[in-house]
Amino acid sequence: MTILVTGGAGFIGSNFVLDWLAHVGEPVVNLDALTYAGNLQNLASLEGNARHVFVQGDICDRPLVDRLLEEHQPRALLHFAAESHVDRSILGPAAFMRTNVEGTFTLLEAARAHWGRLPAAEKAGFRFHHVSTDEVYGSLAPDAPAFTEDHPYEPNSPYSASKAASDHMVRAWFHTYGMPVVTTNCSNNYGPYHFPEKLIPLMIVNALAGKPLPIYGDGQNVRDWLYVRDHCSAIRAVLEGGRLGETYNIGGWNEKTNLEIVHTICGLLDELKPDPAGPYSRLITYVKDRPGHDRRYAIDARKIERELGWRPAETFDTGIRKTVQWYLANGDWVANVQSGAYRDWVSAQYGEPA
Ligand code: NAD
Ligand code: TYD
């Protein structure tokens, strides 16, 4: 038995591949284009491990996807590959439509052809697991109930619109073709190997470099935060026991404002790596808001708990401490991802000299 993972060199995908091989041990074929967000260093511990087959390639490449399905006969396809950063989607939406919409379409069609040819027993066991986001539901008022799986889709950014489109296709492939699909919509992940363009790793690496900590708008936007390894265990639970055609929301039960997050990070750094120049919170800087910035996301994760018995293992306090400690211990990884392409992004987004 084998699984095919897409985007397994990115933040969540690489954590998933490591977690899967540690907990399940079933071989993984990992298809990833290695965009700026893909990093084989995340998988360095798997070097020489015959249970991990890495293939550099594009999910929009139908002949390649067909070949991988034919050659490896995976029992499941777990689809993580995406363009994932909202700010990048605002500056350049085209790549999001290509990978997130066209790429998901390509995978669904390749998987449908493969699944259609399987003998009955294998056909019944096959899964297409689509990894998506809570951002498809849009923005919540401060006192509104958290997103359930029945919340209407109201995507507000090019990123969330592209993910919503992909979710709709997955749903339609179930209803029209009977494809054995399941979709998970999770909240903001954080943890090891998180690319430092997103809030938490950006704040950690900027603080350590003595650079400004840019807070968009008033810093009162709220996100729910999910430790990435909890997300991995949730995906394993859904793959094993999730009902076909269903969606499951995955969250950490950790709603926080951005400002709270940044103060927590500064406090941990003050404790673990004090800066003689003073508390890290001195670096907090308010910058112009993100256009169309969603005010609040919150996940009601009771369905996955009720049906599959899953709950996150980490609290925010334990998860963020582990995360800050990981970044302190992995300065080489940070230095490596801060390549030329990364510096170009920082200057385009924050107006700093490259
Ligand atoms: P990421 O940006 O860190 O990684 C994406 C990976 O996909 C990279 O390795 C990249 O090389 C690969 N990729 C991009 N385009 C590709 C293409 N055309 N063909 C093949 N590979 C390609 O993303 P992430 O944070 O790990 O997110 C993984 C999934 O989880 C995405 O589908 C994202 O929408 C979803 N998600 C992420 C979060 C989060 O907080 N990071 C929250 C909710 C949902
Ligand atoms: P991000 O990590 O980009 O995730 P998402 O937009 O997908 O939720 O941003 C998380 C929150 O942090 C979001 O409200 C935007 C805010 N933010 C900042 O205030 N400053 C920053 O430099 C970044 C990258 C994000």
PDB file of N, CA and C in Angstrom, residues 260-344:
ATOM      1  N   GLU A 260      -2.051  39.752  20.178  1.00  0.00           N
ATOM      2  CA  GLU A 260      -1.782  38.782  21.268  1.00  0.00           C
ATOM      3  C   GLU A 260      -0.694  37.804  20.840  1.00  0.00           C
ATOM      4  N   ILE A 261      -0.793  37.344  19.598  1.00  0.00           N
ATOM      5  CA  ILE A 261       0.195  36.372  19.091  1.00  0.00           C
ATOM      6  C   ILE A 261       1.594  36.984  19.152  1.00  0.00           C
ATOM      7  N   VAL A 262       1.694  38.209  18.656  1.00  0.00           N
ATOM      8  CA  VAL A 262       3.028  38.824  18.561  1.00  0.00           C
ATOM      9  C   VAL A 262       3.580  39.097  19.964  1.00  0.00           C
ATOM     10  N   HIS A 263       2.723  39.514  20.884  1.00  0.00           N
ATOM     11  CA  HIS A 263       3.199  39.728  22.261  1.00  0.00           C
ATOM     12  C   HIS A 263       3.637  38.416  22.902  1.00  0.00           C
ATOM     13  N   THR A 264       2.924  37.339  22.608  1.00  0.00           N
ATOM     14  CA  THR A 264       3.319  36.039  23.169  1.00  0.00           C
ATOM     15  C   THR A 264       4.695  35.632  22.640  1.00  0.00           C
ATOM     16  N   ILE A 265       4.891  35.810  21.335  1.00  0.00           N
ATOM     17  CA  ILE A 265       6.189  35.462  20.744  1.00  0.00           C
ATOM     18  C   ILE A 265       7.294  36.316  21.377  1.00  0.00           C
ATOM     19  N   CYS A 266       7.037  37.615  21.505  1.00  0.00           N
ATOM     20  CA  CYS A 266       8.062  38.506  22.085  1.00  0.00           C
ATOM     21  C   CYS A 266       8.397  38.065  23.512  1.00  0.00           C
ATOM     22  N   GLY A 267       7.364  37.697  24.284  1.00  0.00           N
ATOM     23  CA  GLY A 267       7.583  37.272  25.667  1.00  0.00           C
ATOM     24  C   GLY A 267       8.433  36.007  25.730  1.00  0.00           C
ATOM     25  N   LEU A 268       8.156  35.059  24.830  1.00  0.00           N
ATOM     26  CA  LEU A 268       8.933  33.811  24.833  1.00  0.00           C
ATOM     27  C   LEU A 268      10.381  34.076  24.446  1.00  0.00           C
ATOM     28  N   LEU A 269      10.568  34.953  23.464  1.00  0.00           N
ATOM     29  CA  LEU A 269      11.942  35.274  23.051  1.00  0.00           C
ATOM     30  C   LEU A 269      12.677  36.018  24.166  1.00  0.00           C
ATOM     31  N   ASP A 270      11.956  36.912  24.879  1.00  0.00           N
ATOM     32  CA  ASP A 270      12.585  37.610  26.015  1.00  0.00           C
ATOM     33  C   ASP A 270      13.102  36.588  27.033  1.00  0.00           C
ATOM     34  N   GLU A 271      12.309  35.501  27.193  1.00  0.00           N
ATOM     35  CA  GLU A 271      12.705  34.473  28.162  1.00  0.00           C
ATOM     36  C   GLU A 271      13.837  33.590  27.618  1.00  0.00           C
ATOM     37  N   LEU A 272      13.717  33.165  26.351  1.00  0.00           N
ATOM     38  CA  LEU A 272      14.625  32.135  25.832  1.00  0.00           C
ATOM     39  C   LEU A 272      15.888  32.708  25.197  1.00  0.00           C
ATOM     40  N   LYS A 273      15.797  33.945  24.672  1.00  0.00           N
ATOM     41  CA  LYS A 273      16.981  34.550  24.033  1.00  0.00           C
ATOM     42  C   LYS A 273      16.932  36.057  24.246  1.00  0.00           C
ATOM     43  N   PRO A 274      17.129  36.497  25.496  1.00  0.00           N
ATOM     44  CA  PRO A 274      16.965  37.921  25.788  1.00  0.00           C
ATOM     45  C   PRO A 274      17.885  38.795  24.926  1.00  0.00           C
ATOM     46  N   ASP A 275      17.334  39.921  24.495  1.00  0.00           N
ATOM     47  CA  ASP A 275      18.093  40.850  23.659  1.00  0.00           C
ATOM     48  C   ASP A 275      18.599  41.984  24.559  1.00  0.00           C
ATOM     49  N   PRO A 276      19.915  42.195  24.623  1.00  0.00           N
ATOM     50  CA  PRO A 276      20.436  43.258  25.484  1.00  0.00           C
ATOM     51  C   PRO A 276      19.860  44.633  25.133  1.00  0.00           C
ATOM     52  N   ALA A 277      19.365  44.783  23.883  1.00  0.00           N
ATOM     53  CA  ALA A 277      18.820  46.086  23.466  1.00  0.00           C
ATOM     54  C   ALA A 277      17.444  46.360  24.092  1.00  0.00           C
ATOM     55  N   GLY A 278      16.811  45.331  24.718  1.00  0.00           N
ATOM     56  CA  GLY A 278      15.506  45.557  25.350  1.00  0.00           C
ATOM     57  C   GLY A 278      14.481  44.548  24.898  1.00  0.00           C
ATOM     58  N   PRO A 279      13.255  44.636  25.448  1.00  0.00           N
ATOM     59  CA  PRO A 279      12.222  43.655  25.099  1.00  0.00           C
ATOM     60  C   PRO A 279      11.914  43.677  23.601  1.00  0.00           C
ATOM     61  N   TYR A 280      11.640  42.487  23.057  1.00  0.00           N
ATOM     62  CA  TYR A 280      11.393  42.393  21.610  1.00  0.00           C
ATOM     63  C   TYR A 280      10.157  43.187  21.188  1.00  0.00           C
ATOM     64  N   SER A 281       9.228  43.400  22.120  1.00  0.00           N
ATOM     65  CA  SER A 281       8.002  44.115  21.741  1.00  0.00           C
ATOM     66  C   SER A 281       8.298  45.550  21.300  1.00  0.00           C
ATOM     67  N   ARG A 282       9.502  46.043  21.599  1.00  0.00           N
ATOM     68  CA  ARG A 282       9.860  47.392  21.122  1.00  0.00           C
ATOM     69  C   ARG A 282       9.871  47.446  19.591  1.00  0.00           C
ATOM     70  N   LEU A 283       9.965  46.273  18.941  1.00  0.00           N
ATOM     71  CA  LEU A 283      10.078  46.234  17.473  1.00  0.00           C
ATOM     72  C   LEU A 283       8.706  46.269  16.779  1.00  0.00           C
ATOM     73  N   ILE A 284       7.618  46.167  17.568  1.00  0.00           N
ATOM     74  CA  ILE A 284       6.269  46.157  16.968  1.00  0.00           C
ATOM     75  C   ILE A 284       6.028  47.465  16.220  1.00  0.00           C
ATOM     76  N   THR A 285       5.592  47.317  14.951  1.00  0.00           N
ATOM     77  CA  THR A 285       5.380  48.482  14.084  1.00  0.00           C
ATOM     78  C   THR A 285       4.050  48.304  13.364  1.00  0.00           C
ATOM     79  N   TYR A 286       3.209  49.304  13.407  1.00  0.00           N
ATOM     80  CA  TYR A 286       1.925  49.208  12.685  1.00  0.00           C
ATOM     81  C   TYR A 286       2.144  49.629  11.239  1.00  0.00           C
ATOM     82  N   VAL A 287       1.671  48.803  10.301  1.00  0.00           N
ATOM     83  CA  VAL A 287       1.811  49.125   8.875  1.00  0.00           C
ATOM     84  C   VAL A 287       0.428  49.128   8.240  1.00  0.00           C
ATOM     85  N   LYS A 288       0.385  49.539   6.968  1.00  0.00           N
ATOM     86  CA  LYS A 288      -0.941  49.664   6.340  1.00  0.00           C
ATOM     87  C   LYS A 288      -1.616  48.292   6.243  1.00  0.00           C
ATOM     88  N   ASP A 289      -2.946  48.330   6.315  1.00  0.00           N
ATOM     89  CA  ASP A 289      -3.699  47.085   6.389  1.00  0.00           C
ATOM     90  C   ASP A 289      -3.681  46.355   5.051  1.00  0.00           C
ATOM     91  N   ARG A 290      -3.905  45.055   5.118  1.00  0.00           N
ATOM     92  CA  ARG A 290      -4.067  44.223   3.917  1.00  0.00           C
ATOM     93  C   ARG A 290      -5.414  44.574   3.275  1.00  0.00           C
ATOM     94  N   PRO A 291      -5.462  44.777   1.941  1.00  0.00           N
ATOM     95  CA  PRO A 291      -6.755  45.058   1.305  1.00  0.00           C
ATOM     96  C   PRO A 291      -7.726  43.893   1.532  1.00  0.00           C
ATOM     97  N   GLY A 292      -8.956  44.221   1.901  1.00  0.00           N
ATOM     98  CA  GLY A 292      -9.983  43.184   2.093  1.00  0.00           C
ATOM     99  C   GLY A 292      -9.692  42.249   3.257  1.00  0.00           C
ATOM    100  N   HIS A 293      -8.906  42.705   4.211  1.00  0.00           N
ATOM    101  CA  HIS A 293      -8.429  41.871   5.328  1.00  0.00           C
ATOM    102  C   HIS A 293      -9.594  41.269   6.132  1.00  0.00           C
ATOM    103  N   ASP A 294      -9.729  39.953   6.136  1.00  0.00           N
ATOM    104  CA  ASP A 294     -10.784  39.299   6.915  1.00  0.00           C
ATOM    105  C   ASP A 294     -10.558  39.552   8.400  1.00  0.00           C
ATOM    106  N   ARG A 295     -11.654  39.919   9.094  1.00  0.00           N
ATOM    107  CA  ARG A 295     -11.528  40.326  10.492  1.00  0.00           C
ATOM    108  C   ARG A 295     -11.342  39.132  11.422  1.00  0.00           C
ATOM    109  N   ARG A 296     -12.151  38.113  11.204  1.00  0.00           N
ATOM    110  CA  ARG A 296     -12.089  37.008  12.182  1.00  0.00           C
ATOM    111  C   ARG A 296     -12.400  35.666  11.526  1.00  0.00           C
ATOM    112  N   TYR A 297     -11.588  34.652  11.863  1.00  0.00           N
ATOM    113  CA  TYR A 297     -11.909  33.257  11.538  1.00  0.00           C
ATOM    114  C   TYR A 297     -11.990  32.489  12.851  1.00  0.00           C
ATOM    115  N   ALA A 298     -12.929  31.574  12.936  1.00  0.00           N
ATOM    116  CA  ALA A 298     -13.012  30.708  14.118  1.00  0.00           C
ATOM    117  C   ALA A 298     -13.635  29.387  13.684  1.00  0.00           C
ATOM    118  N   ILE A 299     -13.080  28.299  14.174  1.00  0.00           N
ATOM    119  CA  ILE A 299     -13.517  26.961  13.734  1.00  0.00           C
ATOM    120  C   ILE A 299     -14.282  26.257  14.844  1.00  0.00           C
ATOM    121  N   ASP A 300     -15.421  25.726  14.472  1.00  0.00           N
ATOM    122  CA  ASP A 300     -16.161  24.830  15.354  1.00  0.00           C
ATOM    123  C   ASP A 300     -15.749  23.407  14.947  1.00  0.00           C
ATOM    124  N   ALA A 301     -14.897  22.802  15.759  1.00  0.00           N
ATOM    125  CA  ALA A 301     -14.331  21.484  15.394  1.00  0.00           C
ATOM    126  C   ALA A 301     -15.056  20.346  16.100  1.00  0.00           C
ATOM    127  N   ARG A 302     -16.352  20.534  16.375  1.00  0.00           N
ATOM    128  CA  ARG A 302     -17.060  19.485  17.119  1.00  0.00           C
ATOM    129  C   ARG A 302     -17.412  18.271  16.264  1.00  0.00           C
ATOM    130  N   LYS A 303     -17.563  18.490  14.934  1.00  0.00           N
ATOM    131  CA  LYS A 303     -17.958  17.336  14.101  1.00  0.00           C
ATOM    132  C   LYS A 303     -16.849  16.274  14.082  1.00  0.00           C
ATOM    133  N   ILE A 304     -15.624  16.697  13.882  1.00  0.00           N
ATOM    134  CA  ILE A 304     -14.525  15.714  13.821  1.00  0.00           C
ATOM    135  C   ILE A 304     -14.331  15.056  15.185  1.00  0.00           C
ATOM    136  N   GLU A 305     -14.606  15.784  16.250  1.00  0.00           N
ATOM    137  CA  GLU A 305     -14.488  15.191  17.584  1.00  0.00           C
ATOM    138  C   GLU A 305     -15.604  14.153  17.814  1.00  0.00           C
ATOM    139  N   ARG A 306     -16.817  14.549  17.410  1.00  0.00           N
ATOM    140  CA  ARG A 306     -17.972  13.673  17.614  1.00  0.00           C
ATOM    141  C   ARG A 306     -17.840  12.392  16.784  1.00  0.00           C
ATOM    142  N   GLU A 307     -17.474  12.566  15.496  1.00  0.00           N
ATOM    143  CA  GLU A 307     -17.485  11.393  14.605  1.00  0.00           C
ATOM    144  C   GLU A 307     -16.219  10.564  14.693  1.00  0.00           C
ATOM    145  N   LEU A 308     -15.088  11.247  14.919  1.00  0.00           N
ATOM    146  CA  LEU A 308     -13.810  10.524  14.812  1.00  0.00           C
ATOM    147  C   LEU A 308     -12.984  10.574  16.087  1.00  0.00           C
ATOM    148  N   GLY A 309     -13.500  11.256  17.093  1.00  0.00           N
ATOM    149  CA  GLY A 309     -12.807  11.288  18.380  1.00  0.00           C
ATOM    150  C   GLY A 309     -11.519  12.093  18.366  1.00  0.00           C
ATOM    151  N   TRP A 310     -11.375  12.993  17.382  1.00  0.00           N
ATOM    152  CA  TRP A 310     -10.127  13.775  17.315  1.00  0.00           C
ATOM    153  C   TRP A 310     -10.253  15.088  18.082  1.00  0.00           C
ATOM    154  N   ARG A 311      -9.211  15.393  18.843  1.00  0.00           N
ATOM    155  CA  ARG A 311      -9.048  16.712  19.463  1.00  0.00           C
ATOM    156  C   ARG A 311      -7.583  17.079  19.399  1.00  0.00           C
ATOM    157  N   PRO A 312      -7.271  18.381  19.314  1.00  0.00           N
ATOM    158  CA  PRO A 312      -5.846  18.731  19.287  1.00  0.00           C
ATOM    159  C   PRO A 312      -5.154  18.352  20.593  1.00  0.00           C
ATOM    160  N   ALA A 313      -3.887  17.958  20.476  1.00  0.00           N
ATOM    161  CA  ALA A 313      -3.113  17.593  21.680  1.00  0.00           C
ATOM    162  C   ALA A 313      -2.473  18.829  22.308  1.00  0.00           C
ATOM    163  N   GLU A 314      -2.173  19.839  21.480  1.00  0.00           N
ATOM    164  CA  GLU A 314      -1.448  21.018  21.988  1.00  0.00           C
ATOM    165  C   GLU A 314      -2.419  22.136  22.366  1.00  0.00           C
ATOM    166  N   THR A 315      -2.078  22.846  23.439  1.00  0.00           N
ATOM    167  CA  THR A 315      -2.727  24.133  23.693  1.00  0.00           C
ATOM    168  C   THR A 315      -1.911  25.179  22.932  1.00  0.00           C
ATOM    169  N   PHE A 316      -2.385  26.417  22.877  1.00  0.00           N
ATOM    170  CA  PHE A 316      -1.557  27.418  22.191  1.00  0.00           C
ATOM    171  C   PHE A 316      -0.241  27.632  22.945  1.00  0.00           C
ATOM    172  N   ASP A 317      -0.321  27.627  24.265  1.00  0.00           N
ATOM    173  CA  ASP A 317       0.900  27.859  25.057  1.00  0.00           C
ATOM    174  C   ASP A 317       1.967  26.806  24.780  1.00  0.00           C
ATOM    175  N   THR A 318       1.556  25.527  24.724  1.00  0.00           N
ATOM    176  CA  THR A 318       2.573  24.485  24.494  1.00  0.00           C
ATOM    177  C   THR A 318       3.060  24.532  23.043  1.00  0.00           C
ATOM    178  N   GLY A 319       2.134  24.750  22.098  1.00  0.00           N
ATOM    179  CA  GLY A 319       2.505  24.742  20.683  1.00  0.00           C
ATOM    180  C   GLY A 319       3.418  25.905  20.309  1.00  0.00           C
ATOM    181  N   ILE A 320       3.117  27.082  20.833  1.00  0.00           N
ATOM    182  CA  ILE A 320       3.926  28.251  20.435  1.00  0.00           C
ATOM    183  C   ILE A 320       5.314  28.168  21.084  1.00  0.00           C
ATOM    184  N   ARG A 321       5.375  27.611  22.279  1.00  0.00           N
ATOM    185  CA  ARG A 321       6.697  27.437  22.912  1.00  0.00           C
ATOM    186  C   ARG A 321       7.553  26.483  22.070  1.00  0.00           C
ATOM    187  N   LYS A 322       6.961  25.357  21.666  1.00  0.00           N
ATOM    188  CA  LYS A 322       7.703  24.402  20.821  1.00  0.00           C
ATOM    189  C   LYS A 322       8.157  25.076  19.523  1.00  0.00           C
ATOM    190  N   THR A 323       7.282  25.909  18.977  1.00  0.00           N
ATOM    191  CA  THR A 323       7.580  26.549  17.690  1.00  0.00           C
ATOM    192  C   THR A 323       8.740  27.523  17.835  1.00  0.00           C
ATOM    193  N   VAL A 324       8.687  28.366  18.862  1.00  0.00           N
ATOM    194  CA  VAL A 324       9.775  29.343  19.059  1.00  0.00           C
ATOM    195  C   VAL A 324      11.085  28.590  19.319  1.00  0.00           C
ATOM    196  N   GLN A 325      11.002  27.530  20.127  1.00  0.00           N
ATOM    197  CA  GLN A 325      12.222  26.746  20.394  1.00  0.00           C
ATOM    198  C   GLN A 325      12.763  26.130  19.108  1.00  0.00           C
ATOM    199  N   TRP A 326      11.870  25.672  18.226  1.00  0.00           N
ATOM    200  CA  TRP A 326      12.314  25.065  16.967  1.00  0.00           C
ATOM    201  C   TRP A 326      13.065  26.110  16.114  1.00  0.00           C
ATOM    202  N   TYR A 327      12.524  27.314  16.035  1.00  0.00           N
ATOM    203  CA  TYR A 327      13.197  28.352  15.223  1.00  0.00           C
ATOM    204  C   TYR A 327      14.538  28.740  15.838  1.00  0.00           C
ATOM    205  N   LEU A 328      14.600  28.744  17.175  1.00  0.00           N
ATOM    206  CA  LEU A 328      15.883  29.078  17.818  1.00  0.00           C
ATOM    207  C   LEU A 328      16.918  27.993  17.526  1.00  0.00           C
ATOM    208  N   ALA A 329      16.463  26.749  17.433  1.00  0.00           N
ATOM    209  CA  ALA A 329      17.399  25.634  17.223  1.00  0.00           C
ATOM    210  C   ALA A 329      17.721  25.410  15.747  1.00  0.00           C
ATOM    211  N   ASN A 330      17.001  26.087  14.849  1.00  0.00           N
ATOM    212  CA  ASN A 330      17.162  25.795  13.415  1.00  0.00           C
ATOM    213  C   ASN A 330      17.478  27.042  12.588  1.00  0.00           C
ATOM    214  N   GLY A 331      18.449  27.799  13.097  1.00  0.00           N
ATOM    215  CA  GLY A 331      18.879  29.014  12.408  1.00  0.00           C
ATOM    216  C   GLY A 331      19.364  28.731  10.989  1.00  0.00           C
ATOM    217  N   ASP A 332      19.962  27.551  10.759  1.00  0.00           N
ATOM    218  CA  ASP A 332      20.470  27.222   9.421  1.00  0.00           C
ATOM    219  C   ASP A 332      19.321  27.097   8.433  1.00  0.00           C
ATOM    220  N   TRP A 333      18.238  26.469   8.883  1.00  0.00           N
ATOM    221  CA  TRP A 333      17.067  26.317   8.012  1.00  0.00           C
ATOM    222  C   TRP A 333      16.545  27.699   7.618  1.00  0.00           C
ATOM    223  N   VAL A 334      16.463  28.598   8.608  1.00  0.00           N
ATOM    224  CA  VAL A 334      15.949  29.949   8.345  1.00  0.00           C
ATOM    225  C   VAL A 334      16.872  30.659   7.355  1.00  0.00           C
ATOM    226  N   ALA A 335      18.172  30.585   7.618  1.00  0.00           N
ATOM    227  CA  ALA A 335      19.134  31.279   6.744  1.00  0.00           C
ATOM    228  C   ALA A 335      18.989  30.769   5.310  1.00  0.00           C
ATOM    229  N   ASN A 336      18.769  29.461   5.176  1.00  0.00           N
ATOM    230  CA  ASN A 336      18.649  28.867   3.855  1.00  0.00           C
ATOM    231  C   ASN A 336      17.420  29.316   3.084  1.00  0.00           C
ATOM    232  N   VAL A 337      16.281  29.431   3.781  1.00  0.00           N
ATOM    233  CA  VAL A 337      15.073  29.831   3.045  1.00  0.00           C
ATOM    234  C   VAL A 337      15.078  31.327   2.744  1.00  0.00           C
ATOM    235  N   GLN A 338      15.919  32.074   3.486  1.00  0.00           N
ATOM    236  CA  GLN A 338      15.948  33.510   3.218  1.00  0.00           C
ATOM    237  C   GLN A 338      16.869  33.798   2.033  1.00  0.00           C
ATOM    238  N   SER A 339      16.466  33.216   0.906  1.00  0.00           N
ATOM    239  CA  SER A 339      17.272  33.301  -0.313  1.00  0.00           C
ATOM    240  C   SER A 339      16.970  34.608  -1.040  1.00  0.00           C
ATOM    241  N   GLY A 340      17.490  34.752  -2.231  1.00  0.00           N
ATOM    242  CA  GLY A 340      17.236  35.945  -3.043  1.00  0.00           C
ATOM    243  C   GLY A 340      15.754  36.159  -3.295  1.00  0.00           C
ATOM    244  N   ALA A 341      15.051  35.057  -3.628  1.00  0.00           N
ATOM    245  CA  ALA A 341      13.623  35.163  -3.951  1.00  0.00           C
ATOM    246  C   ALA A 341      12.852  35.678  -2.734  1.00  0.00           C
ATOM    247  N   TYR A 342      13.259  35.230  -1.567  1.00  0.00           N
ATOM    248  CA  TYR A 342      12.588  35.655  -0.335  1.00  0.00           C
ATOM    249  C   TYR A 342      12.818  37.155  -0.129  1.00  0.00           C
ATOM    250  N   ARG A 343      14.037  37.591  -0.360  1.00  0.00           N
ATOM    251  CA  ARG A 343      14.316  39.026  -0.149  1.00  0.00           C
ATOM    252  C   ARG A 343      13.527  39.895  -1.128  1.00  0.00           C
ATOM    253  N   ASP A 344      13.345  39.412  -2.350  1.00  0.00           N
ATOM    254  CA  ASP A 344      12.546  40.165  -3.329  1.00  0.00           C
ATOM    255  C   ASP A 344      11.114  40.318  -2.829  1.00  0.00           C
TER     256      ASP A 344
END
